Amino acid sequence: FPEKIASNLKFLNNLQPEWSRYVTIVYQTKYLHTADYTQLYDFLKYNQKEVDELKAERIAKIQDPLALMANSNNPYASPAPHQDQSLFN
């Protein structure tokens, strides 16, 4: 029994980030303690379409340079603070 839980945890913790919502569902429903690999796989497979859409959105953001800049913490991507013109007169 503890071996099953340990292997399920290892399996779930190694999934890609797109699956985090479904991993949380498994943890919250205590399904982890009773499910075997095939049941976990069936649950994840059932939600494959939504995960594929999330993955496509993530890839699109990475490949779109404007989206990448909009989401970056680059200080040069932000407008400069307004400077008082009287300093230059």
mmCIF file with all atom_site columns, C-alpha atoms in Angstrom:
data_model
loop_
_atom_site.group_PDB
_atom_site.id
_atom_site.type_symbol
_atom_site.label_atom_id
_atom_site.label_alt_id
_atom_site.label_comp_id
_atom_site.label_asym_id
_atom_site.label_entity_id
_atom_site.label_seq_id
_atom_site.pdbx_PDB_ins_code
_atom_site.Cartn_x
_atom_site.Cartn_y
_atom_site.Cartn_z
_atom_site.occupancy
_atom_site.B_iso_or_equiv
_atom_site.pdbx_formal_charge
_atom_site.auth_seq_id
_atom_site.auth_comp_id
_atom_site.auth_asym_id
_atom_site.auth_atom_id
_atom_site.pdbx_PDB_model_num
ATOM 1  C CA . PHE A 1 1  ? 0.000  0.000  0.000   1.00 0.00 ? 1  PHE A CA 1
ATOM 2  C CA . PRO A 1 2  ? 2.678  2.614  0.876   1.00 0.00 ? 2  PRO A CA 1
ATOM 3  C CA . GLU A 1 3  ? 4.637  1.518  -2.212  1.00 0.00 ? 3  GLU A CA 1
ATOM 4  C CA . LYS A 1 4  ? 1.596  2.277  -4.375  1.00 0.00 ? 4  LYS A CA 1
ATOM 5  C CA . ILE A 1 5  ? 1.291  5.759  -2.879  1.00 0.00 ? 5  ILE A CA 1
ATOM 6  C CA . ALA A 1 6  ? 5.021  6.404  -3.311  1.00 0.00 ? 6  ALA A CA 1
ATOM 7  C CA . SER A 1 7  ? 4.972  5.336  -6.948  1.00 0.00 ? 7  SER A CA 1
ATOM 8  C CA . ASN A 1 8  ? 1.830  7.388  -7.628  1.00 0.00 ? 8  ASN A CA 1
ATOM 9  C CA . LEU A 1 9  ? 3.473  10.440 -6.036  1.00 0.00 ? 9  LEU A CA 1
ATOM 10 C CA . LYS A 1 10 ? 6.603  9.963  -8.125  1.00 0.00 ? 10 LYS A CA 1
ATOM 11 C CA . PHE A 1 11 ? 4.515  9.629  -11.272 1.00 0.00 ? 11 PHE A CA 1
ATOM 12 C CA . LEU A 1 12 ? 2.413  12.726 -10.567 1.00 0.00 ? 12 LEU A CA 1
ATOM 13 C CA . ASN A 1 13 ? 5.325  14.889 -9.435  1.00 0.00 ? 13 ASN A CA 1
ATOM 14 C CA . ASN A 1 14 ? 7.179  14.243 -12.685 1.00 0.00 ? 14 ASN A CA 1
ATOM 15 C CA . LEU A 1 15 ? 4.404  15.429 -14.973 1.00 0.00 ? 15 LEU A CA 1
ATOM 16 C CA . GLN A 1 16 ? 4.826  18.621 -16.989 1.00 0.00 ? 16 GLN A CA 1
ATOM 17 C CA . PRO A 1 17 ? 3.487  21.886 -15.495 1.00 0.00 ? 17 PRO A CA 1
ATOM 18 C CA . GLU A 1 18 ? 0.400  21.818 -17.714 1.00 0.00 ? 18 GLU A CA 1
ATOM 19 C CA . TRP A 1 19 ? -0.859 18.907 -15.637 1.00 0.00 ? 19 TRP A CA 1
ATOM 20 C CA . SER A 1 20 ? -0.638 20.710 -12.283 1.00 0.00 ? 20 SER A CA 1
ATOM 21 C CA . ARG A 1 21 ? -4.391 21.339 -12.108 1.00 0.00 ? 21 ARG A CA 1
ATOM 22 C CA . TYR A 1 22 ? -5.146 17.639 -12.462 1.00 0.00 ? 22 TYR A CA 1
ATOM 23 C CA . VAL A 1 23 ? -2.386 16.620 -10.080 1.00 0.00 ? 23 VAL A CA 1
ATOM 24 C CA . THR A 1 24 ? -4.012 18.908 -7.507  1.00 0.00 ? 24 THR A CA 1
ATOM 25 C CA . ILE A 1 25 ? -7.387 17.278 -8.146  1.00 0.00 ? 25 ILE A CA 1
ATOM 26 C CA . VAL A 1 26 ? -5.881 13.847 -7.513  1.00 0.00 ? 26 VAL A CA 1
ATOM 27 C CA . TYR A 1 27 ? -4.287 15.058 -4.271  1.00 0.00 ? 27 TYR A CA 1
ATOM 28 C CA . GLN A 1 28 ? -7.468 16.746 -3.055  1.00 0.00 ? 28 GLN A CA 1
ATOM 29 C CA . THR A 1 29 ? -9.748 13.788 -3.755  1.00 0.00 ? 29 THR A CA 1
ATOM 30 C CA . LYS A 1 30 ? -7.496 11.267 -2.011  1.00 0.00 ? 30 LYS A CA 1
ATOM 31 C CA . TYR A 1 31 ? -7.651 9.257  -5.241  1.00 0.00 ? 31 TYR A CA 1
ATOM 32 C CA . LEU A 1 32 ? -3.918 8.809  -4.841  1.00 0.00 ? 32 LEU A CA 1
ATOM 33 C CA . HIS A 1 33 ? -4.335 6.223  -2.080  1.00 0.00 ? 33 HIS A CA 1
ATOM 34 C CA . THR A 1 34 ? -6.669 3.911  -3.983  1.00 0.00 ? 34 THR A CA 1
ATOM 35 C CA . ALA A 1 35 ? -5.757 4.365  -7.643  1.00 0.00 ? 35 ALA A CA 1
ATOM 36 C CA . ASP A 1 36 ? -3.291 2.343  -9.635  1.00 0.00 ? 36 ASP A CA 1
ATOM 37 C CA . TYR A 1 37 ? -1.321 3.571  -12.643 1.00 0.00 ? 37 TYR A CA 1
ATOM 38 C CA . THR A 1 38 ? -4.022 2.655  -15.133 1.00 0.00 ? 38 THR A CA 1
ATOM 39 C CA . GLN A 1 39 ? -6.682 4.595  -13.225 1.00 0.00 ? 39 GLN A CA 1
ATOM 40 C CA . LEU A 1 40 ? -4.425 7.648  -12.955 1.00 0.00 ? 40 LEU A CA 1
ATOM 41 C CA . TYR A 1 41 ? -3.604 7.366  -16.645 1.00 0.00 ? 41 TYR A CA 1
ATOM 42 C CA . ASP A 1 42 ? -7.299 7.113  -17.559 1.00 0.00 ? 42 ASP A CA 1
ATOM 43 C CA . PHE A 1 43 ? -8.098 10.216 -15.497 1.00 0.00 ? 43 PHE A CA 1
ATOM 44 C CA . LEU A 1 44 ? -5.265 12.174 -17.103 1.00 0.00 ? 44 LEU A CA 1
ATOM 45 C CA . LYS A 1 45 ? -6.088 10.918 -20.598 1.00 0.00 ? 45 LYS A CA 1
ATOM 46 C CA . TYR A 1 46 ? -9.679 12.079 -20.139 1.00 0.00 ? 46 TYR A CA 1
ATOM 47 C CA . ASN A 1 47 ? -8.349 15.635 -19.654 1.00 0.00 ? 47 ASN A CA 1
ATOM 48 C CA . GLN A 1 48 ? -5.711 15.468 -22.400 1.00 0.00 ? 48 GLN A CA 1
ATOM 49 C CA . LYS A 1 49 ? -7.470 17.925 -24.752 1.00 0.00 ? 49 LYS A CA 1
ATOM 50 C CA . GLU A 1 50 ? -7.537 20.733 -22.195 1.00 0.00 ? 50 GLU A CA 1
ATOM 51 C CA . VAL A 1 51 ? -3.911 20.135 -21.265 1.00 0.00 ? 51 VAL A CA 1
ATOM 52 C CA . ASP A 1 52 ? -2.913 20.219 -24.940 1.00 0.00 ? 52 ASP A CA 1
ATOM 53 C CA . GLU A 1 53 ? -4.650 23.605 -25.258 1.00 0.00 ? 53 GLU A CA 1
ATOM 54 C CA . LEU A 1 54 ? -2.790 24.948 -22.214 1.00 0.00 ? 54 LEU A CA 1
ATOM 55 C CA . LYS A 1 55 ? 0.490  23.692 -23.621 1.00 0.00 ? 55 LYS A CA 1
ATOM 56 C CA . ALA A 1 56 ? -0.215 25.326 -26.999 1.00 0.00 ? 56 ALA A CA 1
ATOM 57 C CA . GLU A 1 57 ? -0.940 28.652 -25.262 1.00 0.00 ? 57 GLU A CA 1
ATOM 58 C CA . ARG A 1 58 ? 2.324  28.418 -23.323 1.00 0.00 ? 58 ARG A CA 1
ATOM 59 C CA . ILE A 1 59 ? 4.301  27.638 -26.480 1.00 0.00 ? 59 ILE A CA 1
ATOM 60 C CA . ALA A 1 60 ? 2.622  30.505 -28.361 1.00 0.00 ? 60 ALA A CA 1
ATOM 61 C CA . LYS A 1 61 ? 3.632  32.937 -25.608 1.00 0.00 ? 61 LYS A CA 1
ATOM 62 C CA . ILE A 1 62 ? 7.223  31.718 -25.741 1.00 0.00 ? 62 ILE A CA 1
ATOM 63 C CA . GLN A 1 63 ? 7.408  31.929 -29.542 1.00 0.00 ? 63 GLN A CA 1
ATOM 64 C CA . ASP A 1 64 ? 5.776  35.379 -29.806 1.00 0.00 ? 64 ASP A CA 1
ATOM 65 C CA . PRO A 1 65 ? 8.535  37.937 -29.070 1.00 0.00 ? 65 PRO A CA 1
ATOM 66 C CA . LEU A 1 66 ? 6.030  40.665 -28.173 1.00 0.00 ? 66 LEU A CA 1
ATOM 67 C CA . ALA A 1 67 ? 4.232  38.412 -25.702 1.00 0.00 ? 67 ALA A CA 1
ATOM 68 C CA . LEU A 1 68 ? 7.571  37.378 -24.268 1.00 0.00 ? 68 LEU A CA 1
ATOM 69 C CA . MET A 1 69 ? 8.592  41.020 -23.735 1.00 0.00 ? 69 MET A CA 1
ATOM 70 C CA . ALA A 1 70 ? 5.199  41.893 -22.244 1.00 0.00 ? 70 ALA A CA 1
ATOM 71 C CA . ASN A 1 71 ? 5.626  39.148 -19.657 1.00 0.00 ? 71 ASN A CA 1
ATOM 72 C CA . SER A 1 72 ? 9.281  39.817 -18.874 1.00 0.00 ? 72 SER A CA 1
ATOM 73 C CA . ASN A 1 73 ? 10.773 41.648 -15.927 1.00 0.00 ? 73 ASN A CA 1
ATOM 74 C CA . ASN A 1 74 ? 13.144 43.542 -18.204 1.00 0.00 ? 74 ASN A CA 1
ATOM 75 C CA . PRO A 1 75 ? 13.488 47.124 -16.880 1.00 0.00 ? 75 PRO A CA 1
ATOM 76 C CA . TYR A 1 76 ? 14.210 48.373 -20.414 1.00 0.00 ? 76 TYR A CA 1
ATOM 77 C CA . ALA A 1 77 ? 10.829 47.107 -21.614 1.00 0.00 ? 77 ALA A CA 1
ATOM 78 C CA . SER A 1 78 ? 9.021  49.518 -19.264 1.00 0.00 ? 78 SER A CA 1
ATOM 79 C CA . PRO A 1 79 ? 8.555  53.208 -20.053 1.00 0.00 ? 79 PRO A CA 1
ATOM 80 C CA . ALA A 1 80 ? 11.034 55.527 -18.366 1.00 0.00 ? 80 ALA A CA 1
ATOM 81 C CA . PRO A 1 81 ? 9.732  57.544 -15.411 1.00 0.00 ? 81 PRO A CA 1
ATOM 82 C CA . HIS A 1 82 ? 8.649  61.091 -16.206 1.00 0.00 ? 82 HIS A CA 1
ATOM 83 C CA . GLN A 1 83 ? 11.431 63.613 -15.608 1.00 0.00 ? 83 GLN A CA 1
ATOM 84 C CA . ASP A 1 84 ? 10.779 67.214 -14.628 1.00 0.00 ? 84 ASP A CA 1
ATOM 85 C CA . GLN A 1 85 ? 11.617 69.417 -17.635 1.00 0.00 ? 85 GLN A CA 1
ATOM 86 C CA . SER A 1 86 ? 12.641 72.329 -15.365 1.00 0.00 ? 86 SER A CA 1
ATOM 87 C CA . LEU A 1 87 ? 15.875 70.516 -14.566 1.00 0.00 ? 87 LEU A CA 1
ATOM 88 C CA . PHE A 1 88 ? 17.054 71.018 -18.147 1.00 0.00 ? 88 PHE A CA 1
ATOM 89 C CA . ASN A 1 89 ? 16.111 74.725 -18.537 1.00 0.00 ? 89 ASN A CA 1
#
